[in-house]
mmCIF file of C-alpha atoms in Angstrom:
data_model
loop_
_atom_site.group_PDB
_atom_site.id
_atom_site.type_symbol
_atom_site.label_atom_id
_atom_site.label_comp_id
_atom_site.label_asym_id
_atom_site.label_seq_id
_atom_site.Cartn_x
_atom_site.Cartn_y
_atom_site.Cartn_z
ATOM 1 C CA MET Y 1 -9.231 -17.606 15.424
ATOM 2 C CA SER Y 2 -6.092 -15.988 16.817
ATOM 3 C CA SER Y 3 -6.175 -13.225 19.408
ATOM 4 C CA PHE Y 4 -5.253 -10.750 16.670
ATOM 5 C CA GLU Y 5 -8.190 -11.602 14.443
ATOM 6 C CA THR Y 6 -10.901 -9.690 16.261
ATOM 7 C CA PRO Y 7 -14.217 -9.981 14.395
ATOM 8 C CA HIS Y 8 -14.901 -6.828 12.453
ATOM 9 C CA GLU Y 9 -17.989 -6.271 10.371
ATOM 10 C CA THR Y 10 -17.259 -4.522 7.113
ATOM 11 C CA GLY Y 11 -20.910 -4.150 6.263
ATOM 12 C CA ARG Y 12 -20.611 -5.177 2.606
ATOM 13 C CA GLY Y 13 -19.297 -7.846 0.263
ATOM 14 C CA PHE Y 14 -16.536 -7.705 -2.281
ATOM 15 C CA GLY Y 15 -17.909 -4.814 -4.335
ATOM 16 C CA LEU Y 16 -15.452 -1.920 -4.565
ATOM 17 C CA SER Y 17 -16.504 1.597 -3.672
ATOM 18 C CA SER Y 18 -15.558 4.586 -5.815
ATOM 19 C CA ARG Y 19 -12.972 5.541 -3.180
ATOM 20 C CA GLU Y 20 -11.323 2.125 -3.400
ATOM 21 C CA VAL Y 21 -11.295 2.336 -7.194
ATOM 22 C CA GLN Y 22 -9.592 5.723 -6.948
ATOM 23 C CA VAL Y 23 -6.909 4.349 -4.629
ATOM 24 C CA ILE Y 24 -6.283 1.323 -6.855
ATOM 25 C CA GLY Y 25 -6.210 3.447 -9.986
ATOM 26 C CA GLY Y 26 -3.881 6.002 -8.423
ATOM 27 C CA ALA Y 27 -1.438 3.383 -7.115
ATOM 28 C CA THR Y 28 -1.485 1.591 -10.473
ATOM 29 C CA GLY Y 29 -0.724 4.834 -12.277
ATOM 30 C CA LEU Y 30 2.198 5.568 -9.950
ATOM 31 C CA MET Y 31 3.561 2.052 -10.429
ATOM 32 C CA THR Y 32 3.314 2.415 -14.199
ATOM 33 C CA ILE Y 33 5.461 5.541 -13.995
ATOM 34 C CA THR Y 34 7.939 3.756 -11.734
ATOM 35 C CA VAL Y 35 8.334 0.812 -14.114
ATOM 36 C CA ALA Y 36 8.811 3.195 -17.042
ATOM 37 C CA LEU Y 37 11.531 5.013 -15.084
ATOM 38 C CA MET Y 38 13.288 1.731 -14.345
ATOM 39 C CA TYR Y 39 13.440 0.956 -18.047
ATOM 40 C CA VAL Y 40 14.620 4.456 -18.993
ATOM 41 C CA PHE Y 41 17.172 4.748 -16.169
ATOM 42 C CA ALA Y 42 18.663 1.348 -17.050
ATOM 43 C CA ALA Y 43 20.186 2.937 -20.162
ATOM 44 C CA THR Y 44 21.764 5.805 -18.203
ATOM 45 C CA PRO Y 45 24.641 6.148 -15.716
ATOM 46 C CA LEU Y 46 22.038 5.905 -12.927
ATOM 47 C CA ALA Y 47 22.021 2.146 -13.509
ATOM 48 C CA VAL Y 48 25.403 1.830 -11.783
ATOM 49 C CA VAL Y 49 24.320 3.565 -8.574
ATOM 50 C CA ASN Y 50 23.500 0.189 -7.012
ATOM 51 C CA ASP Y 51 27.029 -1.036 -7.713
ATOM 52 C CA TYR Y 52 28.445 1.680 -5.485
ATOM 53 C CA LEU Y 53 25.800 1.601 -2.776
ATOM 54 C CA PHE Y 54 25.700 -2.172 -2.412
ATOM 55 C CA ALA Y 55 29.478 -2.579 -2.342
ATOM 56 C CA PHE Y 56 28.562 -2.679 1.327
ATOM 57 C CA PRO Y 57 24.983 -4.030 1.379
ATOM 58 C CA ILE Y 58 23.999 -2.255 4.577
ATOM 59 C CA VAL Y 59 24.845 1.090 2.934
ATOM 60 C CA GLY Y 60 22.481 0.415 0.027
ATOM 61 C CA VAL Y 61 19.704 -0.703 2.385
ATOM 62 C CA LEU Y 62 20.071 2.386 4.571
ATOM 63 C CA VAL Y 63 20.267 4.835 1.662
ATOM 64 C CA TYR Y 64 17.230 3.467 -0.154
ATOM 65 C CA GLY Y 65 15.384 3.003 3.125
ATOM 66 C CA ALA Y 66 16.015 6.625 4.048
ATOM 67 C CA ALA Y 67 14.932 7.789 0.587
ATOM 68 C CA ILE Y 68 11.671 5.825 0.784
ATOM 69 C CA MET Y 69 10.889 6.934 4.325
ATOM 70 C CA GLY Y 70 11.832 10.519 3.550
ATOM 71 C CA GLY Y 71 9.816 10.593 0.349
ATOM 72 C CA GLU Y 72 6.792 9.142 2.103
ATOM 73 C CA LEU Y 73 6.961 11.655 4.962
ATOM 74 C CA ILE Y 74 7.338 14.604 2.587
ATOM 75 C CA ALA Y 75 4.500 13.429 0.337
ATOM 76 C CA GLU Y 76 2.166 12.746 3.253
ATOM 77 C CA ARG Y 77 2.963 16.079 4.895
ATOM 78 C CA GLY Y 78 2.231 17.864 1.643
ATOM 79 C CA VAL Y 79 -1.113 16.096 1.280
ATOM 80 C CA THR Y 80 -2.056 16.692 4.924
ATOM 81 C CA ASN Y 81 -1.211 20.403 4.707
ATOM 82 C CA GLY Y 82 -2.841 20.815 1.321
ATOM 83 C CA ASP Y 83 0.491 21.755 -0.266
ATOM 84 C CA MET Y 84 0.593 19.860 -3.550
ATOM 85 C CA GLY Y 85 4.044 21.224 -4.339
ATOM 86 C CA VAL Y 86 5.529 19.524 -1.285
ATOM 87 C CA ALA Y 87 3.512 16.378 -1.984
ATOM 88 C CA PHE Y 88 4.887 16.340 -5.531
ATOM 89 C CA ILE Y 89 8.464 16.623 -4.249
ATOM 90 C CA GLY Y 90 7.877 13.646 -1.968
ATOM 91 C CA MET Y 91 6.501 11.595 -4.837
ATOM 92 C CA VAL Y 92 9.489 12.519 -7.007
ATOM 93 C CA VAL Y 93 11.826 11.235 -4.274
ATOM 94 C CA LEU Y 94 9.888 7.972 -4.095
ATOM 95 C CA GLN Y 95 9.789 7.542 -7.867
ATOM 96 C CA LEU Y 96 13.522 8.192 -8.161
ATOM 97 C CA ALA Y 97 14.360 5.798 -5.327
ATOM 98 C CA PHE Y 98 12.364 2.889 -6.709
ATOM 99 C CA GLY Y 99 13.210 3.775 -10.319
ATOM 100 C CA ILE Y 100 16.971 3.899 -9.801
ATOM 101 C CA PHE Y 101 16.967 0.755 -7.674
ATOM 102 C CA GLY Y 102 14.994 -1.170 -10.279
ATOM 103 C CA ALA Y 103 17.169 0.153 -13.093
ATOM 104 C CA GLY Y 104 20.252 -1.187 -11.373
ATOM 105 C CA ILE Y 105 18.644 -4.616 -11.144
ATOM 106 C CA ILE Y 106 17.570 -4.952 -14.784
ATOM 107 C CA SER Y 107 20.802 -3.449 -16.134
ATOM 108 C CA PHE Y 108 22.392 -6.894 -15.902
ATOM 109 C CA VAL Y 109 20.429 -8.173 -18.898
ATOM 110 C CA PRO Y 110 20.379 -6.883 -22.498
ATOM 111 C CA GLN Y 111 17.954 -4.042 -23.203
ATOM 112 C CA GLU Y 112 15.789 -6.269 -25.401
ATOM 113 C CA THR Y 113 15.212 -8.567 -22.402
ATOM 114 C CA GLN Y 114 14.507 -5.852 -19.861
ATOM 115 C CA LEU Y 115 10.888 -5.308 -20.863
ATOM 116 C CA LEU Y 116 10.237 -9.043 -20.582
ATOM 117 C CA VAL Y 117 11.734 -9.108 -17.083
ATOM 118 C CA LEU Y 118 9.680 -6.096 -16.033
ATOM 119 C CA GLY Y 119 6.554 -7.641 -17.538
ATOM 120 C CA ILE Y 120 6.993 -10.950 -15.729
ATOM 121 C CA THR Y 121 7.634 -9.084 -12.483
ATOM 122 C CA ALA Y 122 4.498 -6.983 -12.994
ATOM 123 C CA VAL Y 123 2.363 -10.099 -13.500
ATOM 124 C CA VAL Y 124 3.798 -11.877 -10.447
ATOM 125 C CA THR Y 125 3.395 -8.760 -8.294
ATOM 126 C CA ALA Y 126 -0.188 -8.305 -9.481
ATOM 127 C CA LEU Y 127 -1.002 -11.922 -8.625
ATOM 128 C CA MET Y 128 0.541 -11.603 -5.166
ATOM 129 C CA THR Y 129 -1.363 -8.372 -4.575
ATOM 130 C CA ALA Y 130 -4.588 -10.027 -5.697
ATOM 131 C CA LEU Y 131 -4.027 -12.976 -3.334
ATOM 132 C CA ILE Y 132 -3.332 -10.724 -0.365
ATOM 133 C CA SER Y 133 -6.303 -8.500 -1.230
ATOM 134 C CA GLY Y 134 -8.577 -11.518 -1.547
ATOM 135 C CA TYR Y 135 -7.475 -12.769 1.854
ATOM 136 C CA ILE Y 136 -7.984 -9.362 3.490
ATOM 137 C CA TYR Y 137 -11.429 -8.830 1.979
ATOM 138 C CA ALA Y 138 -12.552 -12.389 2.726
ATOM 139 C CA ARG Y 139 -11.991 -12.002 6.469
ATOM 140 C CA SER Y 140 -14.076 -9.638 8.601
ATOM 141 C CA THR Y 141 -11.183 -9.036 10.991
ATOM 142 C CA THR Y 142 -8.704 -6.298 11.765
ATOM 143 C CA PHE Y 143 -5.239 -6.451 10.211
ATOM 144 C CA GLU Y 144 -3.726 -3.563 12.128
ATOM 145 C CA HIS Y 145 -1.160 -5.927 13.637
ATOM 146 C CA TRP Y 146 0.239 -6.565 10.164
ATOM 147 C CA GLY Y 147 1.599 -3.019 10.214
ATOM 148 C CA GLN Y 148 3.439 -3.748 13.459
ATOM 149 C CA PHE Y 149 4.763 -7.052 12.143
ATOM 150 C CA ALA Y 150 5.959 -5.276 8.987
ATOM 151 C CA ASN Y 151 7.997 -2.845 11.086
ATOM 152 C CA TYR Y 152 9.526 -5.734 13.038
ATOM 153 C CA ALA Y 153 10.439 -7.470 9.775
ATOM 154 C CA PHE Y 154 12.052 -4.291 8.392
ATOM 155 C CA LEU Y 155 14.082 -3.701 11.541
ATOM 156 C CA GLY Y 156 15.076 -7.358 11.727
ATOM 157 C CA GLY Y 157 16.089 -7.334 8.074
ATOM 158 C CA VAL Y 158 18.278 -4.261 8.506
ATOM 159 C CA GLY Y 159 19.912 -5.768 11.587
ATOM 160 C CA VAL Y 160 20.607 -9.085 9.871
ATOM 161 C CA ILE Y 161 22.010 -7.332 6.775
ATOM 162 C CA LEU Y 162 24.274 -5.253 9.011
ATOM 163 C CA VAL Y 163 25.725 -8.426 10.496
ATOM 164 C CA GLY Y 164 25.856 -10.095 7.087
ATOM 165 C CA THR Y 165 27.765 -7.186 5.574
ATOM 166 C CA PHE Y 166 30.677 -7.479 7.977
ATOM 167 C CA VAL Y 167 30.521 -10.960 9.505
ATOM 168 C CA LEU Y 168 28.573 -13.712 7.739
ATOM 169 C CA GLN Y 169 27.470 -13.081 4.147
ATOM 170 C CA VAL Y 170 24.929 -15.921 4.127
ATOM 171 C CA LEU Y 171 22.814 -13.745 6.433
ATOM 172 C CA LEU Y 172 22.260 -11.304 3.563
ATOM 173 C CA LEU Y 173 19.722 -13.720 2.093
ATOM 174 C CA VAL Y 174 17.899 -13.856 5.429
ATOM 175 C CA GLY Y 175 17.835 -10.070 5.478
ATOM 176 C CA PHE Y 176 16.391 -10.004 1.962
ATOM 177 C CA VAL Y 177 13.627 -12.408 2.995
ATOM 178 C CA LEU Y 178 12.771 -10.360 6.092
ATOM 179 C CA ILE Y 179 12.519 -7.072 4.201
ATOM 180 C CA PHE Y 180 10.495 -8.748 1.436
ATOM 181 C CA LEU Y 181 8.182 -10.127 4.130
ATOM 182 C CA GLY Y 182 7.979 -6.639 5.593
ATOM 183 C CA PHE Y 183 6.687 -5.204 2.321
ATOM 184 C CA LEU Y 184 4.176 -8.041 1.926
ATOM 185 C CA LEU Y 185 2.837 -7.387 5.417
ATOM 186 C CA ARG Y 186 2.826 -3.647 4.753
ATOM 187 C CA LEU Y 187 0.820 -4.300 1.596
ATOM 188 C CA GLY Y 188 -1.748 -6.300 3.553
ATOM 189 C CA TYR Y 189 -1.936 -3.555 6.160
ATOM 190 C CA GLU Y 190 -2.443 -0.850 3.532
ATOM 191 C CA ILE Y 191 -5.164 -2.887 1.809
ATOM 192 C CA TRP Y 192 -6.908 -3.320 5.156
ATOM 193 C CA GLN Y 193 -6.687 0.451 5.658
ATOM 194 C CA VAL Y 194 -8.367 0.978 2.299
ATOM 195 C CA ARG Y 195 -11.055 -1.549 3.199
ATOM 196 C CA ASP Y 196 -11.920 -0.212 6.640
ATOM 197 C CA GLN Y 197 -10.746 3.414 6.881
ATOM 198 C CA ARG Y 198 -13.489 4.786 4.682
ATOM 199 C CA ASN Y 199 -13.092 8.385 5.831
ATOM 200 C CA ALA Y 200 -9.334 8.491 5.291
ATOM 201 C CA SER Y 201 -7.687 10.596 2.606
ATOM 202 C CA VAL Y 202 -7.690 8.912 -0.805
ATOM 203 C CA ALA Y 203 -4.330 10.527 -1.562
ATOM 204 C CA LEU Y 204 -2.706 9.229 1.618
ATOM 205 C CA GLN Y 205 -4.043 5.729 1.076
ATOM 206 C CA THR Y 206 -2.850 5.813 -2.533
ATOM 207 C CA ILE Y 207 0.662 6.711 -1.394
ATOM 208 C CA GLY Y 208 0.639 3.910 1.179
ATOM 209 C CA VAL Y 209 -0.524 1.265 -1.282
ATOM 210 C CA TYR Y 210 1.935 2.478 -3.930
ATOM 211 C CA ILE Y 211 4.941 2.224 -1.599
ATOM 212 C CA ALA Y 212 3.955 -1.266 -0.466
ATOM 213 C CA VAL Y 213 3.390 -2.514 -4.017
ATOM 214 C CA ALA Y 214 6.623 -0.909 -5.242
ATOM 215 C CA GLY Y 215 8.533 -2.571 -2.402
ATOM 216 C CA VAL Y 216 7.107 -5.959 -3.321
ATOM 217 C CA PHE Y 217 7.821 -5.275 -7.009
ATOM 218 C CA VAL Y 218 11.548 -4.587 -6.574
ATOM 219 C CA HIS Y 219 11.981 -7.726 -4.500
ATOM 220 C CA VAL Y 220 10.151 -9.886 -7.018
ATOM 221 C CA LEU Y 221 12.250 -8.191 -9.715
ATOM 222 C CA GLN Y 222 15.425 -9.421 -8.051
ATOM 223 C CA LEU Y 223 14.102 -12.983 -7.996
ATOM 224 C CA VAL Y 224 13.023 -12.833 -11.638
ATOM 225 C CA MET Y 225 16.421 -11.441 -12.612
ATOM 226 C CA ARG Y 226 18.228 -14.267 -10.828
ATOM 227 C CA TYR Y 227 16.044 -16.783 -12.659
ATOM 228 C CA VAL Y 228 16.640 -15.178 -16.066
ATOM 229 C CA LEU Y 229 20.404 -15.004 -15.511
ATOM 230 C CA SER Y 230 20.471 -18.648 -14.403
ATOM 231 C CA GLN Y 231 19.009 -19.689 -17.775
ATOM 232 C CA ASP Y 232 21.998 -18.358 -19.725
#
């Protein structure tokens, strides 16, 4: 057992509480909206936003990163202060950020193929989420350090992409891997929060899980797109 894996008694097995079901249901509902927006936006001028932002990859990373962080902060502040209007604005920012980004990715294939790509991505993301959840729930340990590791991965990914944008393009792939890893670790951290922070706000935990899952989804989407395009 590593020094990070401090024994922690959860006090129950794998049965889900009503609070956990609410968080899962809420995050699933938000992801369903996000995927629908990706499909709709792909047929609009919003699909070309990525082309402009990622002309310099670091610009795209910073813009979307700022939108996600900003949306999360606004949504969480609204929930904390009991202001649902502010919380709604934050969620709109998050939905638009992930929706537009995903639309730009799937716009490279014909419309009749886009639903297939989104469907495959949804299945892969669900399987990855299930594997991470199973691992978290199977171990009576704390996973708080995963949140710290996620932040390190995000910062490292941004730094590597910055260098890759202007110096060595091969580093862009390394940056992609680091940010993808960051979202996977963030997902594990959020699932641990749902498992152990039983008195936490359902709304806040739902937002956290949604952002982590959406981050994993858009990265898997890029991989699925590359595979589909390679088959032509």
